[in-house]
PDB file of C-alpha atoms in Angstrom:
ATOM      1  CA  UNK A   1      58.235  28.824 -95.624  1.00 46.00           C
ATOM      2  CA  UNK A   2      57.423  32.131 -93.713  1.00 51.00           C
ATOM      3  CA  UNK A   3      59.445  33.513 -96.618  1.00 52.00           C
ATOM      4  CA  UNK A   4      56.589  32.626 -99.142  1.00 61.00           C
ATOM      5  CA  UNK A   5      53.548  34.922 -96.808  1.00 63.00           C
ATOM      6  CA  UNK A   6      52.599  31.586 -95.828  1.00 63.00           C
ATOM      7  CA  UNK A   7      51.443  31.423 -92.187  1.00 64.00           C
ATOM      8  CA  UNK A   8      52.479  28.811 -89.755  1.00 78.00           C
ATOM      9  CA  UNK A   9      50.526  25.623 -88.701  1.00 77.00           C
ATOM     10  CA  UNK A  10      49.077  27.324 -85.632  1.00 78.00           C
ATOM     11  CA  UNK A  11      47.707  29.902 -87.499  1.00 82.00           C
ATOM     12  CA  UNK A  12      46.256  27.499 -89.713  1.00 83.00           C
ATOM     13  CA  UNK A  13      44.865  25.514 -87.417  1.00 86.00           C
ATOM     14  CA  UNK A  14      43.622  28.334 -85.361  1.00 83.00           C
ATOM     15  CA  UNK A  15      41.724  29.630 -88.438  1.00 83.00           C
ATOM     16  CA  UNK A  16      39.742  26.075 -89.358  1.00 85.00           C
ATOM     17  CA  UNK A  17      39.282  25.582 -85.587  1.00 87.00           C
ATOM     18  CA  UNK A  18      37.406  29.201 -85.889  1.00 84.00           C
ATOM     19  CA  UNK A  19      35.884  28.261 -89.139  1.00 84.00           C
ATOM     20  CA  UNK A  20      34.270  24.996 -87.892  1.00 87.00           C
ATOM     21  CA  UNK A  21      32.788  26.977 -84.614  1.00 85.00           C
ATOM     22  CA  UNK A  22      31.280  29.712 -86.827  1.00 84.00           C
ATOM     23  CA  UNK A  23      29.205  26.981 -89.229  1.00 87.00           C
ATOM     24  CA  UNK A  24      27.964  25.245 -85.888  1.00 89.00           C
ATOM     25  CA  UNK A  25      26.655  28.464 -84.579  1.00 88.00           C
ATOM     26  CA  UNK A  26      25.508  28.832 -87.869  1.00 88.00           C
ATOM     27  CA  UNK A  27      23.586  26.020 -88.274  1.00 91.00           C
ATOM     28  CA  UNK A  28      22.231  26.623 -84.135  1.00 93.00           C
ATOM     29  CA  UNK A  29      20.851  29.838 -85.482  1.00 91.00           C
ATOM     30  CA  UNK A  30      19.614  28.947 -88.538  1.00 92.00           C
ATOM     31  CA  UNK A  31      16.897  26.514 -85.770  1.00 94.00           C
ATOM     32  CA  UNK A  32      16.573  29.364 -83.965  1.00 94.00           C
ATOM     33  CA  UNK A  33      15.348  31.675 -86.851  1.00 94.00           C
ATOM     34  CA  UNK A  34      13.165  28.571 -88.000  1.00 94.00           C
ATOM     35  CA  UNK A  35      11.697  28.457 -84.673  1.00 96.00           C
ATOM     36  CA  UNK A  36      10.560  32.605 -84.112  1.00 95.00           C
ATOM     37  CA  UNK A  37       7.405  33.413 -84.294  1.00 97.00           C
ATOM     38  CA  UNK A  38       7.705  37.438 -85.596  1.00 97.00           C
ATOM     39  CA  UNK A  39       4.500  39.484 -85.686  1.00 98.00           C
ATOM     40  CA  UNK A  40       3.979  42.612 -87.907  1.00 98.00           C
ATOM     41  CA  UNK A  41       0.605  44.465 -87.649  1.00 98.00           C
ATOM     42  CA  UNK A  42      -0.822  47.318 -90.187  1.00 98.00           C
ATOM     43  CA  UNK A  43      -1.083  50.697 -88.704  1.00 97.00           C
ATOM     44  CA  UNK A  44      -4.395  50.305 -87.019  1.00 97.00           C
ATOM     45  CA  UNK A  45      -3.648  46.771 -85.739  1.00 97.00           C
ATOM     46  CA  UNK A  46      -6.393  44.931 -87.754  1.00 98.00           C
ATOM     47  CA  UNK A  47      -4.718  42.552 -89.477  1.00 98.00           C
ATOM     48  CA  UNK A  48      -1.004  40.696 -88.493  1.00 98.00           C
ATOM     49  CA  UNK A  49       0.776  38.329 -90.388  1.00 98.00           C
ATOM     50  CA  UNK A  50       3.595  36.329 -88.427  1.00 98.00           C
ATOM     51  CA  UNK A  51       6.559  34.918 -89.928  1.00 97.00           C
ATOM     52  CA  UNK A  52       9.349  32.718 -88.641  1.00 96.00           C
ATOM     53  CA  UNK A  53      13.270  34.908 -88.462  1.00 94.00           C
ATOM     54  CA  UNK A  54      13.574  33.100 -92.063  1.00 92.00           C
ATOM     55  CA  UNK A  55      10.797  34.751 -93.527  1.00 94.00           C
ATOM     56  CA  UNK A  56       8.601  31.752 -93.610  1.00 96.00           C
ATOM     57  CA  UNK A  57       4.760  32.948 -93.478  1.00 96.00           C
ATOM     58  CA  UNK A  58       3.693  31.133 -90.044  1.00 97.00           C
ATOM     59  CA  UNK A  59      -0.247  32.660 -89.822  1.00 97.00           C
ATOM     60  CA  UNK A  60      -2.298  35.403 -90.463  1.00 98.00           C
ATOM     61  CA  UNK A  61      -4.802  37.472 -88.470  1.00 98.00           C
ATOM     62  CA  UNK A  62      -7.360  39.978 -89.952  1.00 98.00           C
ATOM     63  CA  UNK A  63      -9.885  41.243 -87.415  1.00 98.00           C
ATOM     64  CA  UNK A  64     -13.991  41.100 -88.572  1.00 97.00           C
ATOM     65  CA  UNK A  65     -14.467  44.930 -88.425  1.00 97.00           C
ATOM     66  CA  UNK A  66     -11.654  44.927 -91.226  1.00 97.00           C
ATOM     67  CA  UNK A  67     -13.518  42.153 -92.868  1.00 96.00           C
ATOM     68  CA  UNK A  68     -16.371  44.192 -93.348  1.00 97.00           C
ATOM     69  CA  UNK A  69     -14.818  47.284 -94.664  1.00 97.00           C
ATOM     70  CA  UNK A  70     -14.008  45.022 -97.827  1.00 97.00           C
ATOM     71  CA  UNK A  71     -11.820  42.921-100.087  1.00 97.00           C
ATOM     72  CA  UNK A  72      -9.785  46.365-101.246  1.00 98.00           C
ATOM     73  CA  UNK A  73      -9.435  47.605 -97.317  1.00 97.00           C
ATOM     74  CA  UNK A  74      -8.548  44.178 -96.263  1.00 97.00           C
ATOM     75  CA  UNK A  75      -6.116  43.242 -98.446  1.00 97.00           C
ATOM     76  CA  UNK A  76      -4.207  46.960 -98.089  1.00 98.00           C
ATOM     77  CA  UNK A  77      -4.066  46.203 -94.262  1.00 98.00           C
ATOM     78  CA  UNK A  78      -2.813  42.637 -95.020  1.00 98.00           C
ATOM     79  CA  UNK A  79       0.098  43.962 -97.325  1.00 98.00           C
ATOM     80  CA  UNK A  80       1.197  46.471 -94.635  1.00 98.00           C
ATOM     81  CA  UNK A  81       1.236  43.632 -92.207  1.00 98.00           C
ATOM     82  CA  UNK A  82       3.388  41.806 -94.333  1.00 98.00           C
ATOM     83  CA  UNK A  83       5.605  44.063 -94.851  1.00 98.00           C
ATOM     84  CA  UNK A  84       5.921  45.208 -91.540  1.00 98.00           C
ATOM     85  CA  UNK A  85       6.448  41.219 -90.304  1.00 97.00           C
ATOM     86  CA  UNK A  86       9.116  40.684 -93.253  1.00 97.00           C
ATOM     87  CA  UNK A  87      10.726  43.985 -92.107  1.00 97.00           C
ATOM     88  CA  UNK A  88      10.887  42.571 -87.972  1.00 97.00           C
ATOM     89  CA  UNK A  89      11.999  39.209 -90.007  1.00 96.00           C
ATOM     90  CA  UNK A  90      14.923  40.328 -91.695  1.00 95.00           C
ATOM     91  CA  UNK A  91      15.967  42.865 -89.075  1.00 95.00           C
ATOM     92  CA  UNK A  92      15.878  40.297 -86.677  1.00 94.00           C
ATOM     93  CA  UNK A  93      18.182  37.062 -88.540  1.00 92.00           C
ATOM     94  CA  UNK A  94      20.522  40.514 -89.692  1.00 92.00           C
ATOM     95  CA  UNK A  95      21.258  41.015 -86.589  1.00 92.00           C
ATOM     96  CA  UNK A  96      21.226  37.774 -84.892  1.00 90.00           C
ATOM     97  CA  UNK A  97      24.115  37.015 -88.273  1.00 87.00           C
ATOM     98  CA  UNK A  98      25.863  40.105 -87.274  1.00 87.00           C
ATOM     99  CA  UNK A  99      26.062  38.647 -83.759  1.00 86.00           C
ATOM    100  CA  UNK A 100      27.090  35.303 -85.056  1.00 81.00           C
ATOM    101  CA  UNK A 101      30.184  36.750 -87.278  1.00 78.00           C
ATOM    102  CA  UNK A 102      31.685  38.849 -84.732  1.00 77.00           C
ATOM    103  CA  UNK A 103      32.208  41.884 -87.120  1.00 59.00           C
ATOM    104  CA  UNK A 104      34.556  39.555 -89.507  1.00 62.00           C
ATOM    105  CA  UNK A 105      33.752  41.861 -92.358  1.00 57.00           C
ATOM    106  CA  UNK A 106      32.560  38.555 -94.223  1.00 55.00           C
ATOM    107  CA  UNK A 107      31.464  38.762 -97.897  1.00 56.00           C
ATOM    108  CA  UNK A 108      27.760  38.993 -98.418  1.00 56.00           C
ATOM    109  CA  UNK A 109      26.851  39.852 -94.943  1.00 49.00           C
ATOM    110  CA  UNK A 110      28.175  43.549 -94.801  1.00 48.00           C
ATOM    111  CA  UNK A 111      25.249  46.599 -94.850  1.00 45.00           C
TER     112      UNK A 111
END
């Protein structure tokens, strides 16, 4: 059979017994990332929006003083907060899945 580019049982079995480890850890991470609590803040710290490592919008915080400098103010600092707690978010479960893979070049997952 090694004549065919087939490899041997050991390498077979060596490869599902790799397989199955990597979707456990998967699915241990994927809790993990479900379970952060990520924080980004606007520039002058007035508002923060938290999100889990899965992107999932946990709370946010806007502080009175920003409150009172309006609906236009307010909602600029809340978008920059977001943006800054999706950017912590996806940093985070990218590498925490680079961690997970080992560098195994898999499709999808490469930068």
């Amino acid at each position: 059979m090694a004549g065919f580019g087939l490899p041997n049982f050991g390498q077979l079995t060596e490869a599902f017994r790799k397989a199955q480890q990597i979707q456990q850890d998967a699915q241990k991470l994927q809790e993990e990332l479900d379970a952060m609590e990520l924080e980004g803040s606007s520039a002058d710290g007035r508002a923060s929006v938290w999100l889990t490592g899965n992107q999932q919008p946990l709370k946010v915080r806007l502080s009175p003083e920003l409150l009172a400098d309006g609906a236009e103010v307010a909602e600029a600092a809340t978008l920059e907060a977001l943006k800054a707690a999706y950017d912590v978010s996806t940093g985070t479960m990218k590498e925490r899945m680079e961690e997970l893979t080992g560098g195994l070049n898999l499709p999808g997952l490469g930068g």
